Short mmCIF file of C-alpha atoms in Angstrom, two decimals:
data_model
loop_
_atom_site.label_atom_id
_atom_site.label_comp_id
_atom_site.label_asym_id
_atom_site.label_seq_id
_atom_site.Cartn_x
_atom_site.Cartn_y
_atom_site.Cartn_z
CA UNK N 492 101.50 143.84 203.14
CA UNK N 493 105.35 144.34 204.46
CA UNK N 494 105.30 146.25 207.32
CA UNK N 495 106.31 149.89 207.61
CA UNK N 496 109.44 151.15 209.73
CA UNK N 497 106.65 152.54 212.25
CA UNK N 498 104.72 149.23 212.29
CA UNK N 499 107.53 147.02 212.92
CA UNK N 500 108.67 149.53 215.83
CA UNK N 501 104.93 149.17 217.07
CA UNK N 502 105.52 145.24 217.07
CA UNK N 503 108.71 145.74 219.12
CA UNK N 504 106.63 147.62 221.80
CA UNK N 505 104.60 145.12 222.55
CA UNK N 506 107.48 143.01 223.50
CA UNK N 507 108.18 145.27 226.17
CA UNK N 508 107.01 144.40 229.89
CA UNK N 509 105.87 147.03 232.34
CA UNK N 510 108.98 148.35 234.54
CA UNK N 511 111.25 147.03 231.96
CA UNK N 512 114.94 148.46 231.50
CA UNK N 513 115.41 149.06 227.76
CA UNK N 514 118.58 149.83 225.49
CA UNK N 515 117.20 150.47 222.19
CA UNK N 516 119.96 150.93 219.01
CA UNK N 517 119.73 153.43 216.33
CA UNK N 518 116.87 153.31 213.46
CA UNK N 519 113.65 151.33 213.90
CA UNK N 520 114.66 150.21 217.57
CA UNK N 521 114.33 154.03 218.84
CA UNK N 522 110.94 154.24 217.27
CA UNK N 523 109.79 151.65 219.01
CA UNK N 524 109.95 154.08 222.47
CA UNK N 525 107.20 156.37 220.28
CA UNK N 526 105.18 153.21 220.69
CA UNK N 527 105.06 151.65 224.29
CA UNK N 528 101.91 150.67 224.75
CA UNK N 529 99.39 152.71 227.65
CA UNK N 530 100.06 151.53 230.75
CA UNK N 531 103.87 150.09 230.57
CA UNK N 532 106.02 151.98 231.77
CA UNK N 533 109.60 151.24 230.71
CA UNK N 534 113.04 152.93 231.06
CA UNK N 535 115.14 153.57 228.85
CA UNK N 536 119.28 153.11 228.86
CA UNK N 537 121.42 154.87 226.76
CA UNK N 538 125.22 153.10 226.66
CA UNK N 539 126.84 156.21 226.66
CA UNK N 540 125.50 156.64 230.61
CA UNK N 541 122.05 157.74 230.95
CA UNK N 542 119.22 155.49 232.66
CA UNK N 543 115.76 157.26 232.24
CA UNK N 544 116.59 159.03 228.90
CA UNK N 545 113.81 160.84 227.72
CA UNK N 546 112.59 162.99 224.82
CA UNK N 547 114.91 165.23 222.82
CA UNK N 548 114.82 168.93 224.05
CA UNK N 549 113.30 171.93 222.95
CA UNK N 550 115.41 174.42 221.84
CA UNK N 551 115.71 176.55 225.11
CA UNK N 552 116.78 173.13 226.70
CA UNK N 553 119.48 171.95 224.59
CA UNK N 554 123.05 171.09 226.56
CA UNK N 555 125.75 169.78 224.98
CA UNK N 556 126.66 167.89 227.90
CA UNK N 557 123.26 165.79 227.85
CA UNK N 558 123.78 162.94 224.78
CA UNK N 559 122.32 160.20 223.65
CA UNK N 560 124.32 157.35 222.61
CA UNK N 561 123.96 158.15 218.72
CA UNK N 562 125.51 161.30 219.50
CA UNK N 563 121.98 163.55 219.49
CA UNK N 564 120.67 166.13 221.92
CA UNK N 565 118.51 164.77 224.82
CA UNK N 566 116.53 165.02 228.14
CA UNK N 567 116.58 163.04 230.93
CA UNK N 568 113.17 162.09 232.41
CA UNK N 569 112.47 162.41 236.54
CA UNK N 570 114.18 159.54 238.22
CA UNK N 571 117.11 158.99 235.47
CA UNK N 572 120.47 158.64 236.71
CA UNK N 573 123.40 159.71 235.01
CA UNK N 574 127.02 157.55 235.46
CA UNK N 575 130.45 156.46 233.71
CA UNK N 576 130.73 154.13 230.64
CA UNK N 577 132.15 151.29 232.79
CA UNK N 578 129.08 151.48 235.05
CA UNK N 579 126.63 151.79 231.61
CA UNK N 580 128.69 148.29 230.52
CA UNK N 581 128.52 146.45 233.82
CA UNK N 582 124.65 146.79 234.04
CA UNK N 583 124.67 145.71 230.40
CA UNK N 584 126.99 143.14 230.41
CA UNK N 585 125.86 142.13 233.73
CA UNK N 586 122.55 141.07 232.57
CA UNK N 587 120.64 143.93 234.26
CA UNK N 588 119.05 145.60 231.40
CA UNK N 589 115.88 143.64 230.54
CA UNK N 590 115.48 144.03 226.42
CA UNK N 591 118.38 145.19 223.48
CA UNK N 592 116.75 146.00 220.45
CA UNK N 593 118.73 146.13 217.48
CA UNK N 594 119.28 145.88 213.90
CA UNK N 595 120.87 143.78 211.65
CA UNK N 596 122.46 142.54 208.17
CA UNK N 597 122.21 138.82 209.02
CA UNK N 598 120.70 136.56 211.65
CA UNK N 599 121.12 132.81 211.37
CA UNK N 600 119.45 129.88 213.21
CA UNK N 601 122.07 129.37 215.62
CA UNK N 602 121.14 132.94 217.14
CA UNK N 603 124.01 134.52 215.65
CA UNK N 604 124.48 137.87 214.45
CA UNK N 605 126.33 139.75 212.29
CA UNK N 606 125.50 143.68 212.42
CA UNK N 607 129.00 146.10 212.29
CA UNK N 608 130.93 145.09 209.62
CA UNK N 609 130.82 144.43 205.75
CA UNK N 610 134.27 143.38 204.47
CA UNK N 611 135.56 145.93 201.70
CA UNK N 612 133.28 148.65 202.75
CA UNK N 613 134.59 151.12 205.36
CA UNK N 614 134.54 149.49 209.00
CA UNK N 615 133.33 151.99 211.26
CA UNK N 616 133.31 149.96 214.32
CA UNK N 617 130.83 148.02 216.39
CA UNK N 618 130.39 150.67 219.57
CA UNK N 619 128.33 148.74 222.25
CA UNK N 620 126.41 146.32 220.13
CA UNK N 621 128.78 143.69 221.13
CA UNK N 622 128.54 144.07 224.60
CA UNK N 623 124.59 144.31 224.32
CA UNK N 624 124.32 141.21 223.05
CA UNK N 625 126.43 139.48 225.05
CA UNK N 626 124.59 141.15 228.42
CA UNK N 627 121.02 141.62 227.90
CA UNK N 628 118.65 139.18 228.88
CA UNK N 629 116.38 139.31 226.07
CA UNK N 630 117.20 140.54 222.37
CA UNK N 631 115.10 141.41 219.62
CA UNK N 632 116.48 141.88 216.26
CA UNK N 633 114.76 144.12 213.68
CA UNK N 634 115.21 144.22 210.53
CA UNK N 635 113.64 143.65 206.74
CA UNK N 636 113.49 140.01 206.04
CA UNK N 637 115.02 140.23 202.66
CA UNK N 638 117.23 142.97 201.31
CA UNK N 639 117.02 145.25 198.37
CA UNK N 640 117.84 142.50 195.87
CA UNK N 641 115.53 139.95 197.53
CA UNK N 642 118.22 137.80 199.69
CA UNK N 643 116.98 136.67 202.37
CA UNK N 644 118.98 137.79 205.80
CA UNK N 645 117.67 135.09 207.63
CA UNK N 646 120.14 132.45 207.34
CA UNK N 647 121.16 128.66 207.89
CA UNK N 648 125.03 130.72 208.60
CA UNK N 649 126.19 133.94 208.74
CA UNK N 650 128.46 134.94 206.21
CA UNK N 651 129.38 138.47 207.59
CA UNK N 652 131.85 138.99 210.44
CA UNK N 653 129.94 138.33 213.49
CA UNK N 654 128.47 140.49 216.40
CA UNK N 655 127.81 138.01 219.05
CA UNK N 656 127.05 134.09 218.76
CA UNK N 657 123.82 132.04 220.28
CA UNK N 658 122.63 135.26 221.67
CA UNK N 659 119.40 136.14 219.55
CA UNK N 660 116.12 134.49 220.44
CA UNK N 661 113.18 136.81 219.03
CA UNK N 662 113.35 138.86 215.39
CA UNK N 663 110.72 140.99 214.29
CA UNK N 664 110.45 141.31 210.56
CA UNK N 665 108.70 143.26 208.12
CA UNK N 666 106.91 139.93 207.39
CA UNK N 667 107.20 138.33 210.18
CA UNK N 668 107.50 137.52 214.60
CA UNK N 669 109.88 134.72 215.11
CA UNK N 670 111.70 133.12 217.79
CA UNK N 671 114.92 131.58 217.22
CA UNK N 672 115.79 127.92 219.02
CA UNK N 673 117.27 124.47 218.56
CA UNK N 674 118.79 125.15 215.46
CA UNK N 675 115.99 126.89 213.56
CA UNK N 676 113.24 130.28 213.16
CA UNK N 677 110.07 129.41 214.67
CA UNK N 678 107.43 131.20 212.72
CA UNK N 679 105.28 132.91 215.63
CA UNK N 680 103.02 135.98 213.97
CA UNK N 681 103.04 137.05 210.44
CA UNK N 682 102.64 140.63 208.94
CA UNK N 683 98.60 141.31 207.69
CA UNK N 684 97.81 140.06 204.76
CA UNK N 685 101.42 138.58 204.43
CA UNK N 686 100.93 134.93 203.59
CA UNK N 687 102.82 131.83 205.23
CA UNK N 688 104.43 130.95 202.03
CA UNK N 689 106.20 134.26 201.21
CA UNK N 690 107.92 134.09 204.53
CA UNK N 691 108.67 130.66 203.62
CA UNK N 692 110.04 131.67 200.34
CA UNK N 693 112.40 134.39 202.11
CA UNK N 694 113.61 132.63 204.87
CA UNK N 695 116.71 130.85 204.01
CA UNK N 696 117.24 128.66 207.21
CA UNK N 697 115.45 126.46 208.41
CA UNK N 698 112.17 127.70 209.27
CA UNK N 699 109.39 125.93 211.64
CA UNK N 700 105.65 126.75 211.20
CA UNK N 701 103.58 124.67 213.33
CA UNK N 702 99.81 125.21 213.33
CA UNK N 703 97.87 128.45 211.87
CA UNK N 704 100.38 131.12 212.45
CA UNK N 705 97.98 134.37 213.54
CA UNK N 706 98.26 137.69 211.72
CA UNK N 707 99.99 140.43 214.19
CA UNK N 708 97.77 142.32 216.10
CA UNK N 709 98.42 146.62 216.07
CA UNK H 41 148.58 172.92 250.76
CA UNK H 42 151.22 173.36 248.54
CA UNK H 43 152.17 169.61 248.17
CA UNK H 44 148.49 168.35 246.67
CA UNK H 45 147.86 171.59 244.45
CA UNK H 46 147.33 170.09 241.04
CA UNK H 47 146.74 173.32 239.63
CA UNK H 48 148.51 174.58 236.59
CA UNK H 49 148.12 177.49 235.16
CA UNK H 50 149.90 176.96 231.06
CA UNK H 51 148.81 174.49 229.08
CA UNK H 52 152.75 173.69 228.48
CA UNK H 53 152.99 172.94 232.10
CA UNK H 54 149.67 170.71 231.50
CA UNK H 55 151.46 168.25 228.98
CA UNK H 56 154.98 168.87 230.43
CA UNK H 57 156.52 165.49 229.47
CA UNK H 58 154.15 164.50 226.42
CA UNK H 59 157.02 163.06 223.90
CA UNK H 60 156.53 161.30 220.34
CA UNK H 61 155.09 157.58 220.24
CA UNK H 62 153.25 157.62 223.93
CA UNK H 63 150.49 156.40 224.99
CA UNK H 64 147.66 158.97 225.69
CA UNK H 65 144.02 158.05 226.78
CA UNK H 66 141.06 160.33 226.26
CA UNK H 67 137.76 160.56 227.55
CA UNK H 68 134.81 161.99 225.85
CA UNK H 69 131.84 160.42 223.54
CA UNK H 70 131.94 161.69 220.50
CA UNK H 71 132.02 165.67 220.95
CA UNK H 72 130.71 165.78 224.43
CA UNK H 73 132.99 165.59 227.77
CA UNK H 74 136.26 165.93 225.29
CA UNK H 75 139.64 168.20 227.34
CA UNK H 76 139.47 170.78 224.19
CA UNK H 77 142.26 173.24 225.13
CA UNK H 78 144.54 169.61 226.08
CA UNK H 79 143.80 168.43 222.56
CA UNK H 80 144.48 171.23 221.32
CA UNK H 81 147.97 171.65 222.73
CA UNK H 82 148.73 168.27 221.50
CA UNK H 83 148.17 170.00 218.32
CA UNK H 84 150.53 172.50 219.16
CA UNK H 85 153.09 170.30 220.28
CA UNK H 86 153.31 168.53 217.34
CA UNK H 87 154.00 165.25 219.16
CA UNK H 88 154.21 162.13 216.58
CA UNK H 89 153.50 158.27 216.63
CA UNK H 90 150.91 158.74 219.09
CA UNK H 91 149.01 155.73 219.95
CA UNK H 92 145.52 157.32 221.24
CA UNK H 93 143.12 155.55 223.16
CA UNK H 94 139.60 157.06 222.90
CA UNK H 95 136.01 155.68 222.21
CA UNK H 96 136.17 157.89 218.97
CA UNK H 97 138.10 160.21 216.97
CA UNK H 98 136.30 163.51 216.73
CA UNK H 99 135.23 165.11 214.04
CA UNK H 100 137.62 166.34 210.70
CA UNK H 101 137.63 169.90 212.27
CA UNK H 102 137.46 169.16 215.88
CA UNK H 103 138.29 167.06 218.72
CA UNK H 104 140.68 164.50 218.30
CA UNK H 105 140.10 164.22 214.61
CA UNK H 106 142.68 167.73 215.01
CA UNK H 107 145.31 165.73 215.74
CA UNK H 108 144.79 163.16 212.72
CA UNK H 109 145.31 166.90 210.10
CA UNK H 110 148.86 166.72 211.60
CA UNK H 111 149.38 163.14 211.05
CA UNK H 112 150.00 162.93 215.17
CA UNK H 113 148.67 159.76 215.95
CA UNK H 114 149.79 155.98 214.71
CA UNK H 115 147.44 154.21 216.29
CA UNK H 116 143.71 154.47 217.62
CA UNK H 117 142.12 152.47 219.45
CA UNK H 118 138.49 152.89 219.87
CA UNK H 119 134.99 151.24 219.03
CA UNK H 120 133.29 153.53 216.76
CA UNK H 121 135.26 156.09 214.04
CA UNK H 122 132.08 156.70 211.89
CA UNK H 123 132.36 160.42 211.57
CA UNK H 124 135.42 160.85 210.28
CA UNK H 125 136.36 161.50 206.63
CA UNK H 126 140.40 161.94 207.33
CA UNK H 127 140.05 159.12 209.51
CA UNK H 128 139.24 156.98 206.39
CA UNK H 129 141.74 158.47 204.19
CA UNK H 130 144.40 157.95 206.48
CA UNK H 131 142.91 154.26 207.12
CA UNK H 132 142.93 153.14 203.76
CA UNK H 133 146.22 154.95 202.84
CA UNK H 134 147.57 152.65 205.49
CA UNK H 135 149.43 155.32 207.53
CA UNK H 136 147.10 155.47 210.59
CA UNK H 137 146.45 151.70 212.56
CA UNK H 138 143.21 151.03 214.43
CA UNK H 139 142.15 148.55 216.85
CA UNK H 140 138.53 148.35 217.04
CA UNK H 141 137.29 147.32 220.30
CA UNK H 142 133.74 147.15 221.78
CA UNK H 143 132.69 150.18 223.77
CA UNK H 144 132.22 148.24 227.45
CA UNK H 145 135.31 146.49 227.05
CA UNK H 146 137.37 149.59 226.15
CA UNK H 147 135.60 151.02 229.38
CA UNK H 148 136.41 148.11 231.42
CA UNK H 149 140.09 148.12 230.10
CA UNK H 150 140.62 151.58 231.24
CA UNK H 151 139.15 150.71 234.40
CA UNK H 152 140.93 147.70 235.09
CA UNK H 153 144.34 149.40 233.75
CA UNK H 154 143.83 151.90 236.75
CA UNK H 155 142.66 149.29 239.47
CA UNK H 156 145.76 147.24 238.92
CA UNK H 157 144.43 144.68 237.19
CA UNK H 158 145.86 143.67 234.06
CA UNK H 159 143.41 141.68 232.16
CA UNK H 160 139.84 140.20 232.32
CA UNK H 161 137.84 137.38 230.90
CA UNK H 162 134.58 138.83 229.08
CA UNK H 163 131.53 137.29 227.34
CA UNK H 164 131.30 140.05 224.45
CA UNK H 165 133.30 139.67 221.54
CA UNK H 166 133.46 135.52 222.08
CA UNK H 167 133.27 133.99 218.75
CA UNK H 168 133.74 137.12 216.56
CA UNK H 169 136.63 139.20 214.86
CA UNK H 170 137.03 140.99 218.28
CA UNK H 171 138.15 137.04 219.84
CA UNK H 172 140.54 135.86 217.42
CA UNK H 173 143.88 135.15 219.02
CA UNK H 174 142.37 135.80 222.55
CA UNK H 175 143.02 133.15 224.94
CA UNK H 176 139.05 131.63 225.99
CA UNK H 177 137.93 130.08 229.36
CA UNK H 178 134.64 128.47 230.10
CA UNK H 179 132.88 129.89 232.91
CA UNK H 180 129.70 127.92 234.09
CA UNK H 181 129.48 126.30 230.59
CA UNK H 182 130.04 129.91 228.65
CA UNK H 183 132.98 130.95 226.86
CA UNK H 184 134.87 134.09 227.81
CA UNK H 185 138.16 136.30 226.11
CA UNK H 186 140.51 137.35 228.01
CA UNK H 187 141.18 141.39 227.62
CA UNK H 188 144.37 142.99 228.84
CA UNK H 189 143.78 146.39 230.01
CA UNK H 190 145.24 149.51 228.92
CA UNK H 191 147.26 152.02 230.40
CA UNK H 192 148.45 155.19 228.99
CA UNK H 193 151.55 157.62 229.45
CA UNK H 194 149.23 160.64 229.83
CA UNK H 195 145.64 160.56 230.59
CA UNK H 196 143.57 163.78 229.43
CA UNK H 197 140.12 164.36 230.89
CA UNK H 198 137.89 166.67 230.77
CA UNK H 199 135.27 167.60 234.33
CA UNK H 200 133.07 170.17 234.96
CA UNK H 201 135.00 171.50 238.35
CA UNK H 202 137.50 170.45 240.35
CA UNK H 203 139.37 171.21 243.55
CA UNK H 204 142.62 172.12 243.75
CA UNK H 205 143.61 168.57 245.38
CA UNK H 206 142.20 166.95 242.02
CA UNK H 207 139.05 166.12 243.26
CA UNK H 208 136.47 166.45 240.03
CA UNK H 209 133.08 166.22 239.06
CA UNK H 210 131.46 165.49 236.18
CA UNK H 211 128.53 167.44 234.46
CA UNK H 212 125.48 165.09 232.76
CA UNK H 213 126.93 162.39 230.26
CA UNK H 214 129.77 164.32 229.36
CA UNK H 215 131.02 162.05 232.57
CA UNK H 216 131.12 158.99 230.02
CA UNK H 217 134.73 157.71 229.62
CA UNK H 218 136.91 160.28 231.91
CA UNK H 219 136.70 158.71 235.36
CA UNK H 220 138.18 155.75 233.82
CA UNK H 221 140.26 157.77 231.57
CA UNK H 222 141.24 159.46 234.81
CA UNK H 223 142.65 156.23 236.62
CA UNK H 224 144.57 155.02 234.07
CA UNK H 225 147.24 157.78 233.06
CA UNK H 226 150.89 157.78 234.46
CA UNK H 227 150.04 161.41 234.67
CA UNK H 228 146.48 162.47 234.56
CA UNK H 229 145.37 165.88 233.61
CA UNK H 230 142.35 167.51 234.15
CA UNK H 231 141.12 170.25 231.95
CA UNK H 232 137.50 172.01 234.08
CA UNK H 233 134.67 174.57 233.61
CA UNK H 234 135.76 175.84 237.10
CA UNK H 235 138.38 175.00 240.05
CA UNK H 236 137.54 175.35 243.26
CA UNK H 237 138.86 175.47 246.80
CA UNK H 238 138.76 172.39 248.86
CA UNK H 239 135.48 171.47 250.23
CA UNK H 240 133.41 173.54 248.35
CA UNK H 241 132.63 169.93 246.57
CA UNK H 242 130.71 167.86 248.90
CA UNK H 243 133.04 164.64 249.53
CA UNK H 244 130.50 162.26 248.99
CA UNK H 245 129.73 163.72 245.56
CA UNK H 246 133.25 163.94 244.09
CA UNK H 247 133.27 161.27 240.72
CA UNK H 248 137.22 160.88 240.56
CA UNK H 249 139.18 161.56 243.81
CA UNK H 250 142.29 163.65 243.22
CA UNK H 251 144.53 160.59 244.28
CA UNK H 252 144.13 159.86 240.45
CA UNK H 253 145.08 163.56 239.31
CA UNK H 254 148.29 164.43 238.39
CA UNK H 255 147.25 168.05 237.11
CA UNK H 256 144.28 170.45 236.93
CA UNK H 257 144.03 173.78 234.63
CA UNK H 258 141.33 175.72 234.01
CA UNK H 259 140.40 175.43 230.22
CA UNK H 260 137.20 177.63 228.01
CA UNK H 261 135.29 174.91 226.12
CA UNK H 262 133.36 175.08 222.77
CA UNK H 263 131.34 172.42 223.70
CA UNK H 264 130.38 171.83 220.06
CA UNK H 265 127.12 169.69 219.10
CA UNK H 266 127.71 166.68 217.39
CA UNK H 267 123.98 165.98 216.38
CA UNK H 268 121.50 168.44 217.64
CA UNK H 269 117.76 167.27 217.81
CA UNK H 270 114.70 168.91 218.85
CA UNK H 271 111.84 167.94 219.80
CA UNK H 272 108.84 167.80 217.54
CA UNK H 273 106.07 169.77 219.30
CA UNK H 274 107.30 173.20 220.09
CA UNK H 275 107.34 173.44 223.80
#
């Protein structure tokens, strides 16, 4: 069975190492902080200037001056610190925050990606995402493995306008864990009950399975 | 005193000098840490053939999306414009320019426009639409763009208090882009929650020192919620 939204944000949080700095993007990567496992801590960054974001307020603590970077009402947990957006970008650019997790339309075997922009829609703009993966030291890209028509977005080439090149190195399907290297997916876990072939079938790079590939673990 | 008092006390006096097709930078994040009452006088002004620099645009109603009813600004550059149904219109109609740049390096080129620096090589945006044109430079085997910075005619910026020599501070993340916003301004204007004397701010506390401010005035914010989320247990 395809994973759920939940249980591919359950996935990512296993990724995460204890006293890890974390800048997770909107959808399925900021379910993944509902998830970190007992006993990892991690902290989370928030582009917009928060270090140690933490849940969103109750009603009597709601302040318009405390944002997340999607724009929503939040807290700040004990120990955050609070500074400008050219600060938020030099610790991300820098290399300083440990894990991006993000979504995409397309991620190819070269490590590119291609997340903000579908020609002939409406271009809304890319925000931090291309600074986050051109900074962060390790990024995870979530996303379904095939689109609503079946396509597969896991590609020998990108065909959308990219996000960042030769940056991703870990993507965490519905179907599938895979790391990205030398030119091609590396087939590392696969969903329960999902079988080898299916992922084989919707993976349209190249795509390495060596050995049994084990069944994630939740 | 007299010769560092920023304070102003009319929002003409505030954007004394604001004239069609300048330059003004904004801070803010979406809704939060935006100078309402400046914005606002823009409005009132009815300035034209503004090129605005801002992370966003506001929203139709508010913020800097007020300025887009009056068909104020040519050109905005920014990295996201998602909430913004004018913004589109005016987009596609072909009558409003934008220049869609990645949120650090719009940061970083208001920073660098008010440190004197007037352009910088950067890993992000290297090999995508953002690159094109941009002159590249290896850097221990990695390829960077070079970025000119930005500097504007007026800066408008909105902190929580300030002195009257200019010194501010910001409140929470409504800091975001105004101490960079701050810097980078010919003149720099400051709308606050509250001016105060000099050194009622603790020196070592102060975000963006008043060498930066051109002009202070006290302003009454909305402070309108953009997205507002609760949490899930009642607490």
């Amino acid at each position: 069975m395809a994973l759920t939204r939940e249980q591919i944000a359950m996935r990512v949080a296993q990724e995460f190492k204890d006293g890890s700095y974390v800048n997770l993007g909107i959808g399925i990567p900021t379910l993944a902080a509902n998830y970190v496992p007992k006993g990892i801590e991690v902290m989370l960054q928030s582009e917009n200037g928060l270090l140690g974001m933490g849940r969103y307020p109750s009603e009597a603590e709601v302040d318009a001056d405390m944002i997340n970077a999607g724009k929503e009402t939040v807290t700040a947990i004990t120990g955050a610190s609070i500074f400008n957006s050219a600060e938020s970008f030099a610790m991300i650019r820098g290399g300083h925050v440990d894990f991006t997790v993000l979504g995409a339309f397309e991620v190819d075997v070269y490590g590119n990606i291609a997340s903000w922009m579908i020609p002939g829609k409406l271009i809304k703009g890319m925000g931090g995402a291309m600074d986050l993966v051109a900074g962060a030291k390790n990024i995870i890209v979530t996303m379904t493995h095939a689109d609503k028509h079946g396509n597969s977005k896991l590609l020998a080439q990108c065909t959308l306008p990219l996000t960042g090149v030769n940056c991703i190195t870990r993507i965490i399907t519905d179907l599938a864990v895979m790391e990205v290297a030398d030119g091609a997916f590396h087939l590392k876990e696969r969903a329960p009950g999902v079988a080898v072939e299916e992922i084989r079938q919707k993976t349209a790079g190249r795509l390495i399975v060596e050995g049994d590939i084990p069944e994630m673990i939740f | 005193m007299s010769g560092f008092d920023k304070v102003v006390t009319s929002y003409d006096a505030a954007l004394q000098g604001l004239d069609d097709n300048m330059t003004v930078i904004a801070g803010g994040f979406g809704l939060c840490g935006i100078p309402e009452g400046l914005i606002a006088q823009i409005q009132k002004l009815g300035v034209k053939g503004l090129t605005v620099v801002s992370n966003n645009c506001g929203v139709d109603d508010f913020g800097l999306g007020l300025l887009l009813k009056d068909r104020q600004i040519k050109k905005m550059i920014s990295s996201y414009v998602g909430e913004n149904a004018l913004f589109e219109q005016q987009l596609l109609s072909g009558e409003l320019e934008v220049e869609l740049t990645p949120q650090g390096t719009l940061a970083e080129k208001m920073r660098a426009g008010g440190a004197g620096i007037p352009a910088f090589y950067t890993a992000t945006g290297y090999g995508t639409p953002v690159g094109e044109g941009k002159p590249v430079r290896e850097f221990n085997g990695r390829p960077y763009i070079l970025e000119e910075s930005i500097t504007g005619d007026f800066a408008i910026v909105k902190a929580w208090k300030a002195d009257r020599y200019g010194n501010c501070v910001y409140r929470h993340t409504a800091q975001n882009f105004n101490p960079m916003a701050a810097t980078a301004g010919k003149i720099t204007v400051v709308e606050v929650e509250e001016i105060v004397e000099p050194g009622e701010l603790d020196p070592a506390h102060i975000h963006t020192p008043g060498i930066y401010v051109d002009r202070v005035i006290l302003g009454s914010f909305e402070k309108r919620i953009e997205r507002k989320v609760l949490a899930k247990e009642a607490n």
